[in-house]
PDB file of C-alpha atoms in Angstrom:
ATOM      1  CA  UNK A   1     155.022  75.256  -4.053  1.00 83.00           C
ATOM      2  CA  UNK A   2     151.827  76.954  -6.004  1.00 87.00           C
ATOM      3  CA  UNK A   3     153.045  77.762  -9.725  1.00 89.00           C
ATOM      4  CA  UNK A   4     154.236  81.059 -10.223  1.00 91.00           C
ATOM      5  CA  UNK A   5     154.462  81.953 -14.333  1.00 94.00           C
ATOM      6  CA  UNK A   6     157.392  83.962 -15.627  1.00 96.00           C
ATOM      7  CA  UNK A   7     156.870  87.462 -14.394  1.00 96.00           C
ATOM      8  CA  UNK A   8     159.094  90.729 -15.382  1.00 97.00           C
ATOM      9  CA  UNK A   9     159.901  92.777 -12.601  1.00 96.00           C
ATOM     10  CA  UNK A  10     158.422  96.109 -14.118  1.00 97.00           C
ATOM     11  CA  UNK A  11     157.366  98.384 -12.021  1.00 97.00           C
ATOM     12  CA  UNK A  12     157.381 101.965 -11.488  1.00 95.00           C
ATOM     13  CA  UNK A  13     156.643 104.787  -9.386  1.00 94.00           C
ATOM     14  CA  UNK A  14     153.291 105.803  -9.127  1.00 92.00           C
ATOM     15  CA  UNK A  15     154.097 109.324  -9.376  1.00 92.00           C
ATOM     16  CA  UNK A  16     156.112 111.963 -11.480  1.00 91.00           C
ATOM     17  CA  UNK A  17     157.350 115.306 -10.637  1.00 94.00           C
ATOM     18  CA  UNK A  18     156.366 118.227 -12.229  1.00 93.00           C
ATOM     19  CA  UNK A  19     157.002 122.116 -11.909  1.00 93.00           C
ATOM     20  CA  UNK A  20     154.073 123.796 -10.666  1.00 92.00           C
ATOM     21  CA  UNK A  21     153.334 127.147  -9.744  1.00 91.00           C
ATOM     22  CA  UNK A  22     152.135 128.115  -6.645  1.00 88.00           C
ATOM     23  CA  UNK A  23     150.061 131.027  -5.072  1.00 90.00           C
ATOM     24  CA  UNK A  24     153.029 133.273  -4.860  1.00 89.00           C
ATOM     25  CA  UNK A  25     154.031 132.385  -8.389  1.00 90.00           C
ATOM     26  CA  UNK A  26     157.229 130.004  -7.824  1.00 93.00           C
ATOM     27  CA  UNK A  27     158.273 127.164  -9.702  1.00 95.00           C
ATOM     28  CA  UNK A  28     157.776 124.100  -6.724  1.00 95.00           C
ATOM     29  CA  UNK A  29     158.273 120.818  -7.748  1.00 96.00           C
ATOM     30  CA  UNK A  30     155.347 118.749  -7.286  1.00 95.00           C
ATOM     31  CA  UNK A  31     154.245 115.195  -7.116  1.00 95.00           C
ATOM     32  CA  UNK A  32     151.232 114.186  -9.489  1.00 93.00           C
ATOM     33  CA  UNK A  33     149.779 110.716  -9.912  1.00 92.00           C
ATOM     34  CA  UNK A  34     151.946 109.485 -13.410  1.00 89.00           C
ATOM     35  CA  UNK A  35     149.019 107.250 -15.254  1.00 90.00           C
ATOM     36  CA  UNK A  36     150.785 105.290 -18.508  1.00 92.00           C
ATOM     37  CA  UNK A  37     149.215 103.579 -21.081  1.00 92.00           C
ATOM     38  CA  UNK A  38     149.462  99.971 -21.327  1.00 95.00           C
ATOM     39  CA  UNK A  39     148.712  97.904 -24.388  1.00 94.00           C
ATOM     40  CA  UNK A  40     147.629  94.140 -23.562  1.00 96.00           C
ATOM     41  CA  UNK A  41     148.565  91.418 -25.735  1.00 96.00           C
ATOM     42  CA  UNK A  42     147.127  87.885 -25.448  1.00 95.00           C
ATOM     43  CA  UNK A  43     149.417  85.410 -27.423  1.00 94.00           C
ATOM     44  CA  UNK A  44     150.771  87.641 -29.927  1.00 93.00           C
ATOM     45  CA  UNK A  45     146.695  89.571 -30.426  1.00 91.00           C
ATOM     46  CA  UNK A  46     146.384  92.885 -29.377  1.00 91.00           C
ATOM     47  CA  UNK A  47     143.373  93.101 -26.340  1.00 90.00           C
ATOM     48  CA  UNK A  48     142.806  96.417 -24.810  1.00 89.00           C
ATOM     49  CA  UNK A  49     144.866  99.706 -23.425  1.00 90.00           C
ATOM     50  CA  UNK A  50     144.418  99.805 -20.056  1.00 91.00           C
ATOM     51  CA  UNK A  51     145.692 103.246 -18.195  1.00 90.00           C
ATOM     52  CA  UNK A  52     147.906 102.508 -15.247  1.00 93.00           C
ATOM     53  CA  UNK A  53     149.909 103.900 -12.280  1.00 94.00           C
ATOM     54  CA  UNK A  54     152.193 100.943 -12.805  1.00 95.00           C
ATOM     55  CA  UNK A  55     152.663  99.742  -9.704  1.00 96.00           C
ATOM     56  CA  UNK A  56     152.451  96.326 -10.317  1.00 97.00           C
ATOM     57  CA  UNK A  57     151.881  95.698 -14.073  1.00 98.00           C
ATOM     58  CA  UNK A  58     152.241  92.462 -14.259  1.00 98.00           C
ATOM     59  CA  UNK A  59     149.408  91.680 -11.845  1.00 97.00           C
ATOM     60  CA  UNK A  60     147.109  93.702 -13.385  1.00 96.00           C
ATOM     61  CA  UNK A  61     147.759  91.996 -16.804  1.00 97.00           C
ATOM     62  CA  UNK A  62     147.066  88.744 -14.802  1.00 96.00           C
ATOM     63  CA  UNK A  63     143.649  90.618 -13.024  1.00 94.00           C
ATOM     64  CA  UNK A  64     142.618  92.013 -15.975  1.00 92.00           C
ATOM     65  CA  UNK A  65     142.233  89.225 -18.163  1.00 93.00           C
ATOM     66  CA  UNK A  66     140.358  86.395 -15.383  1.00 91.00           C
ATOM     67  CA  UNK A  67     138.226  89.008 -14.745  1.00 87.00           C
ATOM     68  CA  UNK A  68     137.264  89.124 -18.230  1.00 86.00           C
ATOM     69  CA  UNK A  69     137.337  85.573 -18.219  1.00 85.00           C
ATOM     70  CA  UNK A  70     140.187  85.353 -21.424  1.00 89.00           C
ATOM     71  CA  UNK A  71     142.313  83.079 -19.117  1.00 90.00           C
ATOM     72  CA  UNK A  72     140.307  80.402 -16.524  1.00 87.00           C
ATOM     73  CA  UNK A  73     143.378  79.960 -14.063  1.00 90.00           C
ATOM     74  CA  UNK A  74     146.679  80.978 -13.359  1.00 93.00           C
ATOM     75  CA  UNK A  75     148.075  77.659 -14.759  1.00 94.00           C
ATOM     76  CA  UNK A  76     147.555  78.800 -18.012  1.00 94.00           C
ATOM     77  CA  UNK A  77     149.862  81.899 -18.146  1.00 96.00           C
ATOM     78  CA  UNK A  78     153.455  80.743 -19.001  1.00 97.00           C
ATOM     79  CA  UNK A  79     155.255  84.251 -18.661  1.00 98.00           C
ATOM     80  CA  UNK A  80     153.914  88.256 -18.409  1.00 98.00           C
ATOM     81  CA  UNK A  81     156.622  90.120 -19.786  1.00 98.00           C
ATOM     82  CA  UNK A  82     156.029  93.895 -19.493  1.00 98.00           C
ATOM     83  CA  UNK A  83     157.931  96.558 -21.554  1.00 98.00           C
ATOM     84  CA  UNK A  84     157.775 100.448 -20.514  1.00 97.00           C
ATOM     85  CA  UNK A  85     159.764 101.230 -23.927  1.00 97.00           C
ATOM     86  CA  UNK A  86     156.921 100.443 -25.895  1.00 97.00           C
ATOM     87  CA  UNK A  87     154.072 100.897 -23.105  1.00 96.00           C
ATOM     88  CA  UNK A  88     153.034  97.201 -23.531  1.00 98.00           C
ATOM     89  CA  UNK A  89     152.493  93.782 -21.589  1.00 98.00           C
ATOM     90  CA  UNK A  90     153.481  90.635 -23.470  1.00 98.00           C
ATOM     91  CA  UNK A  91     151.106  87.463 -21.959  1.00 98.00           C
ATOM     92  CA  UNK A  92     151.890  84.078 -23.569  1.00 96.00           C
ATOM     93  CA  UNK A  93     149.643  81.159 -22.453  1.00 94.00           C
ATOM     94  CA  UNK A  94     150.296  77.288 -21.808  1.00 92.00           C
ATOM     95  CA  UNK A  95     147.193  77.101 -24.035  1.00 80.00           C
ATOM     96  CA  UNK A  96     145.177  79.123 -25.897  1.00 69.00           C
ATOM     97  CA  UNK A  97     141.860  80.358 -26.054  1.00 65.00           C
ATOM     98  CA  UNK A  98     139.636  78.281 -28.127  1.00 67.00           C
ATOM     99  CA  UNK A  99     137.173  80.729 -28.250  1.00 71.00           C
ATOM    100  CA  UNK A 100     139.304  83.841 -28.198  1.00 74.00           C
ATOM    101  CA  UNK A 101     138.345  85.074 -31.451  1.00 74.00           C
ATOM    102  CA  UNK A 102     134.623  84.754 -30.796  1.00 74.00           C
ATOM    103  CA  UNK A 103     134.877  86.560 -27.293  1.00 72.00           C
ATOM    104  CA  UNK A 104     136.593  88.950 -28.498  1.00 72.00           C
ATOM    105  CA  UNK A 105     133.828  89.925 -31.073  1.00 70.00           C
ATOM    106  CA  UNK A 106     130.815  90.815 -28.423  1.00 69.00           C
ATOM    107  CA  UNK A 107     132.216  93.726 -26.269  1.00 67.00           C
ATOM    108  CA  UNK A 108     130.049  95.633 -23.922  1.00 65.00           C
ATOM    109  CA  UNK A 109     131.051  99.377 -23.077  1.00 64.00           C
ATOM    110  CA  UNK A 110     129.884 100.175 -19.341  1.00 64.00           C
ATOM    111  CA  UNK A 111     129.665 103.676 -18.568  1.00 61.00           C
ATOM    112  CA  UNK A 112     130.017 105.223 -14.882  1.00 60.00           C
ATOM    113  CA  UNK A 113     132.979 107.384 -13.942  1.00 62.00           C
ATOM    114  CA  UNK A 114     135.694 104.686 -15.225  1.00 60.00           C
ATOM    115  CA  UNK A 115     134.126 103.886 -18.596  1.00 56.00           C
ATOM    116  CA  UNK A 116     134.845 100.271 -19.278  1.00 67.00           C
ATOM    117  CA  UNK A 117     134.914  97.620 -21.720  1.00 66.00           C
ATOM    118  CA  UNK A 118     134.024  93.621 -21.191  1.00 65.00           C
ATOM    119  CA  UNK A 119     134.633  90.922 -23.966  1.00 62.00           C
ATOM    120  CA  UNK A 120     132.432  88.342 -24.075  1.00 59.00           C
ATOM    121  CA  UNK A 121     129.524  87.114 -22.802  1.00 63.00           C
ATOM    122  CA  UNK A 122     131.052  88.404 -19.213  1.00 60.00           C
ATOM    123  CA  UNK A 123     127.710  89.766 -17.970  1.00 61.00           C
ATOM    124  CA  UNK A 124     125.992  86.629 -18.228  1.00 66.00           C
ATOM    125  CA  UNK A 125     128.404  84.602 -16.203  1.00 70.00           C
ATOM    126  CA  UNK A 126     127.960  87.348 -13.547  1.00 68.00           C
ATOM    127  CA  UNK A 127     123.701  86.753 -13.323  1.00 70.00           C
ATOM    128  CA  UNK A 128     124.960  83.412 -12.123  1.00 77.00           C
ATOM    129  CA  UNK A 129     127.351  84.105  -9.140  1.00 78.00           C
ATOM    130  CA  UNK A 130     125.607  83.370  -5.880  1.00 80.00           C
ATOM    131  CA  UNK A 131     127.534  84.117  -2.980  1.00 80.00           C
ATOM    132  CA  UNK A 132     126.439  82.007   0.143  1.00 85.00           C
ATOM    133  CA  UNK A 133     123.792  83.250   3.101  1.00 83.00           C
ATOM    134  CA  UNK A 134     126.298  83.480   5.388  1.00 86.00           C
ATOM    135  CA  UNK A 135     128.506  85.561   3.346  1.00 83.00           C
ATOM    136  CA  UNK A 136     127.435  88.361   4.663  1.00 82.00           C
ATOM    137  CA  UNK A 137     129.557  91.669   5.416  1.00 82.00           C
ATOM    138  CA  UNK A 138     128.624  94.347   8.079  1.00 82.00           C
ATOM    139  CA  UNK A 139     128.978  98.386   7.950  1.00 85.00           C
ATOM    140  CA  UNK A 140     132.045  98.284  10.662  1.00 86.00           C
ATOM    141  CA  UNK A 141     133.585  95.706   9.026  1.00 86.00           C
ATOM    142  CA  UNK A 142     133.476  97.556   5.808  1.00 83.00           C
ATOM    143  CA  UNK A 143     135.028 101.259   7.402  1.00 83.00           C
ATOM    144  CA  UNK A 144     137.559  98.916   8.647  1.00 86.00           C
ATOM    145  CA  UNK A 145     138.348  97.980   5.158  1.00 84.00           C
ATOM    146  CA  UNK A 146     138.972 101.338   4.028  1.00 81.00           C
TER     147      UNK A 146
END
């Protein structure tokens, strides 16, 4: 069985209702996207806020922090414990982060229409990912994606 670290069960709906006005001007109740903040914490240090629909907190905890290469593999997470009370995510690790500290010093704000931030020295390990020739992925293949 692949290891699974403790996980909280935390989700919520991805949308709230609100009173809106329409054209003939009537309160209608109305479904808008509800985005929450979402404080990170890494072994007890405080990461990033990340803005969420919170539909699956705990995996974007998980995403967020490989991507930004703060945990190498699954195996080191021991638990993700989310808590909507205080709009924060809880990740303990099997081991930490030698280097935490250090990476968490060079940050690199990317700008675009979801300004970003990476820790570390992130953009370097991406000049070195080569995919293969043959992965290779065609237009029709990509509309039937979306």
């Amino acid at each position: 069985m692949p290891y699974r670290p403790q996980l909280t069960d935390a989700a919520r709906p991805a949308t709230i209702t609100i009173s809106a006005t329409n054209e003939h001007g009537d309160a209608v109740p109305t479904q808008i996207a509800g985005e929450h903040p979402l404080t990170l914490y890494l072994d007890k240090r405080e990461i990033v806020t990340l803005m969420t629909l919170g539909g699956a907190p705990e995996a974007l905890a998980i995403g967020y922090l490989r991507n930004q290469r703060l945990v190498s593999r699954l195996e080191d997470i021991a638990a993700v414990q989310v808590d909507w009370e205080t709009d924060s995510v809880a990740v303990t690790t099997t081991r930490s982060a030698g280097d935490l500290e250090e990476r968490m010093g060079k940050r690199t704000v990317t700008t675009g229409c979801g300004q970003s931030t990476m820790f570390g020295d992130l953009m370097d390990e991406i000049e070195k990912v080569s995919l293969p020739a043959v992965a290779r992925l065609d237009e029709d293949t990509l509309y039937g994606l979306l």
